mmCIF file with all atom_site columns, C-alpha atoms in Angstrom:
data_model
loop_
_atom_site.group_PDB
_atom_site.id
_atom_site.type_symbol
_atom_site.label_atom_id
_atom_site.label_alt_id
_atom_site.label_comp_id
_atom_site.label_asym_id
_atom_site.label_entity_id
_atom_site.label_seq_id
_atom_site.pdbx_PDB_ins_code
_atom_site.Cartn_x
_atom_site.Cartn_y
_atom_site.Cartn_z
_atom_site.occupancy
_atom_site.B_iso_or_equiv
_atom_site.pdbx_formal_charge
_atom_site.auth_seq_id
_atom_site.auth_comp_id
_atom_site.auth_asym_id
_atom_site.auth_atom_id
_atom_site.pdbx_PDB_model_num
ATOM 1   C CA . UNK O 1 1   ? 0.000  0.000   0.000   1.00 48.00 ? 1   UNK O CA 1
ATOM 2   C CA . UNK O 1 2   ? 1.051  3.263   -0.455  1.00 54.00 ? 2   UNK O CA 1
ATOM 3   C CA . UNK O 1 3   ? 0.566  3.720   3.160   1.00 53.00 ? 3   UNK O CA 1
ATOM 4   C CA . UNK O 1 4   ? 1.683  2.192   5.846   1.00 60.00 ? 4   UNK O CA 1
ATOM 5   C CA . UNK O 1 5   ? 0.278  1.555   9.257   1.00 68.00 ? 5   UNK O CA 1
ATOM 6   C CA . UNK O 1 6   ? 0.263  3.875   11.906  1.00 80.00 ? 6   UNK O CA 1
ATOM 7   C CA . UNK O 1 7   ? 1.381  1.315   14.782  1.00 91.00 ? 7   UNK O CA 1
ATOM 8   C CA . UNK O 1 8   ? 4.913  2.445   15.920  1.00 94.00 ? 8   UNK O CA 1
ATOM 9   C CA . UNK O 1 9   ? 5.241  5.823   14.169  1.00 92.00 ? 9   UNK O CA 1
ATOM 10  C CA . UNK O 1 10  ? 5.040  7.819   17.342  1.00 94.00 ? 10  UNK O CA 1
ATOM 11  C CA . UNK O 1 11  ? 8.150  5.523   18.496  1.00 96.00 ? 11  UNK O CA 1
ATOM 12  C CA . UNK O 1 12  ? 10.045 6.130   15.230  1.00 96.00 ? 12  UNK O CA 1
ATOM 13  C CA . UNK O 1 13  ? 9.528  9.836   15.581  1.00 95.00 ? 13  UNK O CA 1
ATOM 14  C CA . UNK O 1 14  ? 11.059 9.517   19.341  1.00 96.00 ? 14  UNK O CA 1
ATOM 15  C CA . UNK O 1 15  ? 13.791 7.493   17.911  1.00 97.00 ? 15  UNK O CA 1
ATOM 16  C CA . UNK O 1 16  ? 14.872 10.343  15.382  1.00 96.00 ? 16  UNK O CA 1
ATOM 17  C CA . UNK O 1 17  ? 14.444 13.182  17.579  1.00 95.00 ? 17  UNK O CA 1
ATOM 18  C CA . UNK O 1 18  ? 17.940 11.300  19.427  1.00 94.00 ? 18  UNK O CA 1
ATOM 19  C CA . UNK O 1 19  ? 19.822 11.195  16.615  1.00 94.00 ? 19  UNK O CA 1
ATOM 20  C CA . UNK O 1 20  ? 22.234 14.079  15.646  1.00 94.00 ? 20  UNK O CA 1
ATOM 21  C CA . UNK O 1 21  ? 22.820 14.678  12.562  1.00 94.00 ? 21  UNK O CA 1
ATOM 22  C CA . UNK O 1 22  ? 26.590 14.322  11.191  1.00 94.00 ? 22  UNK O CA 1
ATOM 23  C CA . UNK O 1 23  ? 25.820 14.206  7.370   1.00 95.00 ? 23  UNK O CA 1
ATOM 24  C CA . UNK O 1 24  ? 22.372 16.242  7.153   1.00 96.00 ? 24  UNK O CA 1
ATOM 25  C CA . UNK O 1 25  ? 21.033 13.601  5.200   1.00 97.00 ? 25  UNK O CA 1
ATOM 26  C CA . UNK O 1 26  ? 17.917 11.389  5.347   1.00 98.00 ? 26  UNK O CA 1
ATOM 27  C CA . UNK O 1 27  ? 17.077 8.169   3.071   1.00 98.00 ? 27  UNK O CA 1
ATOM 28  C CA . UNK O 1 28  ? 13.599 6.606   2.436   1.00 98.00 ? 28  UNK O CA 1
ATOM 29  C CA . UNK O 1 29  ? 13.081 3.469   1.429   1.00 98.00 ? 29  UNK O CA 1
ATOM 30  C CA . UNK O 1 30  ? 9.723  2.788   -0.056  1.00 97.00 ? 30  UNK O CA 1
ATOM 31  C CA . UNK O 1 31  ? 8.306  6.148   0.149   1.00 96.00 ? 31  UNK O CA 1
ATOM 32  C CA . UNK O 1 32  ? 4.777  5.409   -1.226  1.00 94.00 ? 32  UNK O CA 1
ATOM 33  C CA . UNK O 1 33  ? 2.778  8.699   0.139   1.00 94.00 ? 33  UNK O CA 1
ATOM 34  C CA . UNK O 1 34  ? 5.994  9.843   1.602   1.00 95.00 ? 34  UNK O CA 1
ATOM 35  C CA . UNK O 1 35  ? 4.617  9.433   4.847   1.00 93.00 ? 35  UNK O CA 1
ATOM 36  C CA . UNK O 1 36  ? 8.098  9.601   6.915   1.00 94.00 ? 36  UNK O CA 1
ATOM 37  C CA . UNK O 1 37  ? 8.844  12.874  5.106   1.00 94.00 ? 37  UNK O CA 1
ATOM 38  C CA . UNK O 1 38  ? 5.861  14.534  6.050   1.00 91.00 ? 38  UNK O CA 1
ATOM 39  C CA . UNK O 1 39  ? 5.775  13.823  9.661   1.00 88.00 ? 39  UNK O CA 1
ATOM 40  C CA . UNK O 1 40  ? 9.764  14.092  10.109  1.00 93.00 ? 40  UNK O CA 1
ATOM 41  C CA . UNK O 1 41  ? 11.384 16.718  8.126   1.00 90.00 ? 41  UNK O CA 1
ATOM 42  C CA . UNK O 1 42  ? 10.783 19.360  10.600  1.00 89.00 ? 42  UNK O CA 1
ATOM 43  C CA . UNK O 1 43  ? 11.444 17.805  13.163  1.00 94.00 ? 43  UNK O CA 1
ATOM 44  C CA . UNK O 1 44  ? 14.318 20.018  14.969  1.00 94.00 ? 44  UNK O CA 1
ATOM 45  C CA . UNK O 1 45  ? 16.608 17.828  15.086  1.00 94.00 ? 45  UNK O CA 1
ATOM 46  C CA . UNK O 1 46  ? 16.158 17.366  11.113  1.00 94.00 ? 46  UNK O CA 1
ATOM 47  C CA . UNK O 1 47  ? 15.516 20.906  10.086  1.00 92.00 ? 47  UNK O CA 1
ATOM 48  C CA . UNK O 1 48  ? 17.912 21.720  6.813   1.00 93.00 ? 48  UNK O CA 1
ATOM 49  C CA . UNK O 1 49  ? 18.181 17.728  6.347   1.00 96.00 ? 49  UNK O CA 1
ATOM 50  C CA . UNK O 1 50  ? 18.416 16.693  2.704   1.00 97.00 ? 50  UNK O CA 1
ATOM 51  C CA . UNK O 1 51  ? 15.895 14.134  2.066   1.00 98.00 ? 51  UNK O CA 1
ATOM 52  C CA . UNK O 1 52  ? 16.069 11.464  -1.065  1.00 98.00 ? 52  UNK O CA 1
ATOM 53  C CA . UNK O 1 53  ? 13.555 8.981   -1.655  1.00 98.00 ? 53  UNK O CA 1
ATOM 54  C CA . UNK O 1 54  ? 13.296 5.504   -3.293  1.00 98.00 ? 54  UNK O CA 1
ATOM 55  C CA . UNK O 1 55  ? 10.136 4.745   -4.681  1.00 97.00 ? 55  UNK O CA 1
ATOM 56  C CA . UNK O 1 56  ? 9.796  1.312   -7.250  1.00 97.00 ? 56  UNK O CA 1
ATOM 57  C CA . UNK O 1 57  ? 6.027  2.313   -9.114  1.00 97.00 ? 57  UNK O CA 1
ATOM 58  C CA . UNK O 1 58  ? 6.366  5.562   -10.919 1.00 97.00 ? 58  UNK O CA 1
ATOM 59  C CA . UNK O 1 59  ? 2.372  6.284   -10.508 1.00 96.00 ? 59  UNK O CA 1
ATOM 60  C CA . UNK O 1 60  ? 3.026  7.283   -6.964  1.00 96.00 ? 60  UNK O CA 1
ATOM 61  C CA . UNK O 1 61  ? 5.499  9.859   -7.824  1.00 96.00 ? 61  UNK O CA 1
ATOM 62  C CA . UNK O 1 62  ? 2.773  12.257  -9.601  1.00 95.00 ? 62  UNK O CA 1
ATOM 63  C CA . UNK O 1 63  ? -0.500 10.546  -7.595  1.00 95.00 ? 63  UNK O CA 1
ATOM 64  C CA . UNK O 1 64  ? 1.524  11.990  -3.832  1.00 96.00 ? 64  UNK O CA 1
ATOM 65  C CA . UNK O 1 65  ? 3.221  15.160  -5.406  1.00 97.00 ? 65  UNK O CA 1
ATOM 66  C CA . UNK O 1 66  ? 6.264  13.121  -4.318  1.00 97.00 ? 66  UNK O CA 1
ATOM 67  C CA . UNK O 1 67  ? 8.856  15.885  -5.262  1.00 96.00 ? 67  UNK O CA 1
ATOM 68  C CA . UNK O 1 68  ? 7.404  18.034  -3.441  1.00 96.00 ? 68  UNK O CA 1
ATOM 69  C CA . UNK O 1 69  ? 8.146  16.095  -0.360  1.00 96.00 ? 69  UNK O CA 1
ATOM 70  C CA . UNK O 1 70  ? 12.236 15.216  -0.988  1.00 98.00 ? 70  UNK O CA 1
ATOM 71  C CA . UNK O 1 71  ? 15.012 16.992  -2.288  1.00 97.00 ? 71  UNK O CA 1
ATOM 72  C CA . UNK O 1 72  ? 16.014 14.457  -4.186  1.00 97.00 ? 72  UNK O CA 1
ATOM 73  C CA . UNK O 1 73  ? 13.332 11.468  -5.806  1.00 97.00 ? 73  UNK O CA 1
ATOM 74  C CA . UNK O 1 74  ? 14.836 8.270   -7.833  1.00 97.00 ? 74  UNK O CA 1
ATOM 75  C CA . UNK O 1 75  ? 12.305 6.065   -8.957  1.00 97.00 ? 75  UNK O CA 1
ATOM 76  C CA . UNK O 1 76  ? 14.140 2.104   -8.468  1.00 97.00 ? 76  UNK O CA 1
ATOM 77  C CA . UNK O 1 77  ? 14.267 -0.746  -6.915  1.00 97.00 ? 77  UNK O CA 1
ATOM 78  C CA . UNK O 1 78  ? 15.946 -0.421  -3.654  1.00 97.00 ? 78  UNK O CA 1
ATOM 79  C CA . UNK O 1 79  ? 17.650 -3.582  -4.051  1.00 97.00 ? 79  UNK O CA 1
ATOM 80  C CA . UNK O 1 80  ? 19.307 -2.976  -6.995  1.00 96.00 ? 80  UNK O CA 1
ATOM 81  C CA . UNK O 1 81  ? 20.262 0.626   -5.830  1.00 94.00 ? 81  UNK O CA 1
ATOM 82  C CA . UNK O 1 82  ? 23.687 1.709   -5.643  1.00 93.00 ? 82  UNK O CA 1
ATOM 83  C CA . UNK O 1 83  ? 24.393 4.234   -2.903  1.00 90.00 ? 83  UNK O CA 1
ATOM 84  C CA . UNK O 1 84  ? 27.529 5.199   -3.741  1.00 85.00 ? 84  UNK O CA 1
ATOM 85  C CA . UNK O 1 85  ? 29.844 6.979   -0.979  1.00 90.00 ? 85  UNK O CA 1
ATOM 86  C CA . UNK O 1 86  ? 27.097 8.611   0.651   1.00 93.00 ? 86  UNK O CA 1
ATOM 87  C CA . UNK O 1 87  ? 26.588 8.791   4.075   1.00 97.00 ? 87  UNK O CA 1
ATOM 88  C CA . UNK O 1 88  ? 23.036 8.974   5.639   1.00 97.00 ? 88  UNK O CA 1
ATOM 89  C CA . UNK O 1 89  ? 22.047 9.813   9.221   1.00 97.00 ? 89  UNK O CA 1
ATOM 90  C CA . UNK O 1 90  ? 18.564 7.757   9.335   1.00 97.00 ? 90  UNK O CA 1
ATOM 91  C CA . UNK O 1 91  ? 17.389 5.187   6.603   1.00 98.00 ? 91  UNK O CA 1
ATOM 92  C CA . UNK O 1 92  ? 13.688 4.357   6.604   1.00 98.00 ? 92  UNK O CA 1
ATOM 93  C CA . UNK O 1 93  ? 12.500 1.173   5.668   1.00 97.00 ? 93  UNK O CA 1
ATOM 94  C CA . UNK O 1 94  ? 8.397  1.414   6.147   1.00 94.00 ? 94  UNK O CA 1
ATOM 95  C CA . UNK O 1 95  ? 6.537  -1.250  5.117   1.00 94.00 ? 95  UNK O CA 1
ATOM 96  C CA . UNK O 1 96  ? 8.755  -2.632  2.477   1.00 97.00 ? 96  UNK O CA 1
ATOM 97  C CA . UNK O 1 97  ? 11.048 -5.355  3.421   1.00 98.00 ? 97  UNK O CA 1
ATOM 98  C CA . UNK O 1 98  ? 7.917  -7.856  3.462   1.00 98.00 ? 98  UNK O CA 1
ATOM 99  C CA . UNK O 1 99  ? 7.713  -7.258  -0.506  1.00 97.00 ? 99  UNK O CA 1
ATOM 100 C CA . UNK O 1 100 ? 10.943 -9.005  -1.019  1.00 98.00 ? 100 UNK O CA 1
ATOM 101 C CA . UNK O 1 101 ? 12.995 -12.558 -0.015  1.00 98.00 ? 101 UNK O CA 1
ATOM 102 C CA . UNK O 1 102 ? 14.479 -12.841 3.217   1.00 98.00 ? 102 UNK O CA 1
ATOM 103 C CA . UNK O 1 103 ? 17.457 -12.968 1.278   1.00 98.00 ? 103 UNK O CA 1
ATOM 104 C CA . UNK O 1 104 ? 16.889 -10.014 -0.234  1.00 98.00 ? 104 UNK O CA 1
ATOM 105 C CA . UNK O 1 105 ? 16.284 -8.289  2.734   1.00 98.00 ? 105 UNK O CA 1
ATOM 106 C CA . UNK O 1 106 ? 18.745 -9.363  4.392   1.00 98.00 ? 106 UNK O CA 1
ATOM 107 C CA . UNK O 1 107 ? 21.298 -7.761  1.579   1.00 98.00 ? 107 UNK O CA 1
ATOM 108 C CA . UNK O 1 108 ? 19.214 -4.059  1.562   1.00 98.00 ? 108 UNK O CA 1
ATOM 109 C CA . UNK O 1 109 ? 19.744 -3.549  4.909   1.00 98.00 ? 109 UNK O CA 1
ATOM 110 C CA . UNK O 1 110 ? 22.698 -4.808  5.201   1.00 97.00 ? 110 UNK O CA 1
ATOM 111 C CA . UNK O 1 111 ? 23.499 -2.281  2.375   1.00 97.00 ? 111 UNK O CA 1
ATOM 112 C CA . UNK O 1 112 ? 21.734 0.579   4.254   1.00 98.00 ? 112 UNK O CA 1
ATOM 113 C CA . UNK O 1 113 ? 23.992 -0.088  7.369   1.00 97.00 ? 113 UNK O CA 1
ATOM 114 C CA . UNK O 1 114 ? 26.799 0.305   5.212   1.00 96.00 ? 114 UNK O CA 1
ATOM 115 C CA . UNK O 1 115 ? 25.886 4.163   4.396   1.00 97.00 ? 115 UNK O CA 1
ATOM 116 C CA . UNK O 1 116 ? 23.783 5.256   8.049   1.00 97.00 ? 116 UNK O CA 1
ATOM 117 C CA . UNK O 1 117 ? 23.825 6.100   11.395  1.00 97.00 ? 117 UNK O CA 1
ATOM 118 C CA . UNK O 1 118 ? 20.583 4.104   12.205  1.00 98.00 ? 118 UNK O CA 1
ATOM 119 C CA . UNK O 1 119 ? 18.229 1.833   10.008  1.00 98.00 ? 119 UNK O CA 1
ATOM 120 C CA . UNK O 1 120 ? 14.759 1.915   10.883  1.00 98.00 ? 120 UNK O CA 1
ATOM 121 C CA . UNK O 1 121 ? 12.310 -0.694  10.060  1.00 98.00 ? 121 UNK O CA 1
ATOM 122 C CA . UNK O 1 122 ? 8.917  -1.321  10.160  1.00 97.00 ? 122 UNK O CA 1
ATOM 123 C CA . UNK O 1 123 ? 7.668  -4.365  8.789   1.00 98.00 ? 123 UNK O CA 1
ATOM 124 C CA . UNK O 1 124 ? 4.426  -6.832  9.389   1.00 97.00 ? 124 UNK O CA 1
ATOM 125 C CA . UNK O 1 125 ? 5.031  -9.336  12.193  1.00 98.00 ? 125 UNK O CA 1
ATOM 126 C CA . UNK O 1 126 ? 2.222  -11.597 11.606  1.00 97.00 ? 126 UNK O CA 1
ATOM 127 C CA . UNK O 1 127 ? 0.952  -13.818 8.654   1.00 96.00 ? 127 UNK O CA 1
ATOM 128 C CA . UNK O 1 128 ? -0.038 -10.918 5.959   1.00 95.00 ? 128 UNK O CA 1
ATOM 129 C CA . UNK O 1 129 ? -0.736 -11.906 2.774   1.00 95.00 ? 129 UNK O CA 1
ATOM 130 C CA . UNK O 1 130 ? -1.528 -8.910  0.085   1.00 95.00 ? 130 UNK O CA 1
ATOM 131 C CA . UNK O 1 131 ? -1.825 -9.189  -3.635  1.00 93.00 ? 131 UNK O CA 1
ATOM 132 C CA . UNK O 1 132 ? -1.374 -6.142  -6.324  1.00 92.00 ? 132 UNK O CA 1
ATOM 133 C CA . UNK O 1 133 ? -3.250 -3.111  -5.204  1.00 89.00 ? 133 UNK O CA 1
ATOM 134 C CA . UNK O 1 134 ? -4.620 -0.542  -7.748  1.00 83.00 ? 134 UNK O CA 1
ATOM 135 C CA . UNK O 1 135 ? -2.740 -2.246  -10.671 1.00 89.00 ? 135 UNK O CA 1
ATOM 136 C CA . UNK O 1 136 ? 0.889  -1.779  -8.667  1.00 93.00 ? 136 UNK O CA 1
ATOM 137 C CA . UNK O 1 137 ? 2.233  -5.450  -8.831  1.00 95.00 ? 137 UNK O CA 1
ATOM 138 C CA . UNK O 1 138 ? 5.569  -4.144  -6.224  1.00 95.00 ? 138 UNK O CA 1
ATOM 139 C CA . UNK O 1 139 ? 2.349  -4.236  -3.298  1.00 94.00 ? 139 UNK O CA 1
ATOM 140 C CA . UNK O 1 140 ? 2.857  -8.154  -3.031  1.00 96.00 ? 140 UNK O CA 1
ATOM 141 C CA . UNK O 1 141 ? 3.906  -9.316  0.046   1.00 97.00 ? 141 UNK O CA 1
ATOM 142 C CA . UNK O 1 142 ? 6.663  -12.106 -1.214  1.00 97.00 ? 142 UNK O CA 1
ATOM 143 C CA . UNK O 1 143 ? 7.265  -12.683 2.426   1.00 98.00 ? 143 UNK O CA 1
ATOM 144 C CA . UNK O 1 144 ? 4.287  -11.914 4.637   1.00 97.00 ? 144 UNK O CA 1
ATOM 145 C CA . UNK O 1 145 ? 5.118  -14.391 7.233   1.00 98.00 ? 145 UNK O CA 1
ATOM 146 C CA . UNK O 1 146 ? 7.491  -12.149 9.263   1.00 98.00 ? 146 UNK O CA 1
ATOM 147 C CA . UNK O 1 147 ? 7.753  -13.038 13.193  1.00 98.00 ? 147 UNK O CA 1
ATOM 148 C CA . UNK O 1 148 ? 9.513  -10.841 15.432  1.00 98.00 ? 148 UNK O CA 1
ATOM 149 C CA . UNK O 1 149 ? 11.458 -13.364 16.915  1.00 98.00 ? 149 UNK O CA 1
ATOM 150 C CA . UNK O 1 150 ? 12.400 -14.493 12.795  1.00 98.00 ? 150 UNK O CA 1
ATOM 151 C CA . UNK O 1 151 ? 13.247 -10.575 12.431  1.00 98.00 ? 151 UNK O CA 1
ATOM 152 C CA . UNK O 1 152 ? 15.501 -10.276 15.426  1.00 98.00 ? 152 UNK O CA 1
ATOM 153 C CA . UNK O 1 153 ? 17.576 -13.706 14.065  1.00 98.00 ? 153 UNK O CA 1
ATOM 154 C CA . UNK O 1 154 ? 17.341 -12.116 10.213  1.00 98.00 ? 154 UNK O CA 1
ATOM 155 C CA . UNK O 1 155 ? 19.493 -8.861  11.082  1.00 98.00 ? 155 UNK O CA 1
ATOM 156 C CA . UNK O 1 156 ? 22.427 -7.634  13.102  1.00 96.00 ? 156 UNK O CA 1
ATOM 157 C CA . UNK O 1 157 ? 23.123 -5.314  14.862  1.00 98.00 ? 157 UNK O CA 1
ATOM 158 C CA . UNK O 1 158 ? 19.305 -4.648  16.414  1.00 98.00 ? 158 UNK O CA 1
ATOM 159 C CA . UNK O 1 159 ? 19.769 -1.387  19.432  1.00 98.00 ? 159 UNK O CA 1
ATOM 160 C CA . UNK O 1 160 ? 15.999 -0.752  20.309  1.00 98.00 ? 160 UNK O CA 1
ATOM 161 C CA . UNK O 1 161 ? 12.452 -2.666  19.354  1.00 98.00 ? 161 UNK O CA 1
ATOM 162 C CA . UNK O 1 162 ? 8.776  -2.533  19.652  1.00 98.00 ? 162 UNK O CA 1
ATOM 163 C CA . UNK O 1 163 ? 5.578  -4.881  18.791  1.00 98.00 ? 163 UNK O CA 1
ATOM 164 C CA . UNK O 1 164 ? 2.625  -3.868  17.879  1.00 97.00 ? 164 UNK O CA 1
ATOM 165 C CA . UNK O 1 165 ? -0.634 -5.947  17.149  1.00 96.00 ? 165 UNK O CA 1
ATOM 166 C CA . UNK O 1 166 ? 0.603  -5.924  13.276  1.00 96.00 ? 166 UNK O CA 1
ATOM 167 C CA . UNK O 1 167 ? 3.903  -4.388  13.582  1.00 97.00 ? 167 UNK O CA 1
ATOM 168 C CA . UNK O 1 168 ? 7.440  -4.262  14.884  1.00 98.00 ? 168 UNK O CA 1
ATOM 169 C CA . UNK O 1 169 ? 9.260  -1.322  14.376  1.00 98.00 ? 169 UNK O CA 1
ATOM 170 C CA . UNK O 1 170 ? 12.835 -1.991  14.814  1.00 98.00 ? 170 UNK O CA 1
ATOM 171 C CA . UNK O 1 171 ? 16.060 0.497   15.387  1.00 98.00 ? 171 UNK O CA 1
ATOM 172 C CA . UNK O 1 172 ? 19.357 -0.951  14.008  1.00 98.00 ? 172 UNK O CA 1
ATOM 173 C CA . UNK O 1 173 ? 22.947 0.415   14.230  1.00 98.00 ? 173 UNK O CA 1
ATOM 174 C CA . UNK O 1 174 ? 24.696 1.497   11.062  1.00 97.00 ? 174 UNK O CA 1
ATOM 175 C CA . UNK O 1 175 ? 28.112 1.571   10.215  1.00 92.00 ? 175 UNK O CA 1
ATOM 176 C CA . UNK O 1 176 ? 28.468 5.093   9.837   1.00 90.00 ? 176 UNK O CA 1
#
């Protein structure tokens, strides 16, 4: 969906407001509505950030007004992205690791760690199945059998975690 669900994004915003900013810059994984740019960017804390978003299905880009909402707006697939030497301070990943392998998610954040301060996550934590939605066939769930306790085994270097009735929202270390 182009949205994602509201469990944990009062956490997430408490998360950010700790972290201080060494590279100004902000990545978002999976924008769809641009959600985490909208409630974040001015945030204190983030203020003067320079926000980029990754967004897979085109439609979205004109259907949200997405470039009005980052600074920069490249329409891949984050798993075939290539980052380059830049450095982010938060990477958001809302909603979006369930529409890949656990392989595959695996590698992206591994990738993100590799370039941030923090990876955040928020991802399903119970059986959720979901087909294409309004013709967008990147809206399956490949994986929608997520557990927490198979998401805390899947990636390293986990500093802080919630659960929600759908959701856990997890904070992970980057390399940065």
């Amino acid at each position: 969906m182009p949205a994602s669900s509201k469990e944990g994004k009062d956490r997430i915003v408490e998360w950010v407001k700790t972290i201080n900013p060494l590279h100004h810059k902000i990545l978002d994984i999976g924008v769809g509505r641009g959600a985490y740019s909208w409630y974040m960017r001015e945030l204190e804390n983030l203020q003067g950030c320079e926000w980029t978003g990754v967004e897979i299905w085109e439609p979205y880009v004109e259907a949200y007004d997405l470039h009005s909402r980052y600074d920069t707006l490249l329409i891949k697939d984050a798993r075939y992205i290539d980052l380059g030497s830049n450095n982010y301070d938060v990477a958001f990943c809302g909603d979006v690791l369930e529409h890949m392998t656990k392989q595959q998610a695996q590698d992206l954040v591994t990738k993100l760690q590799n370039c941030c301060k923090v990876v955040i996550i928020s991802i399903p934590i119970i059986y959720y199945e979901q087909g294409p939605l309004k013709d967008n066939p990147y809206e399956i769930h490949i994986k929608p059998d997520w557990s927490h306790e198979e998401v805390m085994e899947s990636f390293d270097n986990i500093i802080d975690n919630e659960t929600y009735d759908v959701v856990g929202i997890y904070k992970i270390e980057g390399l940065v």
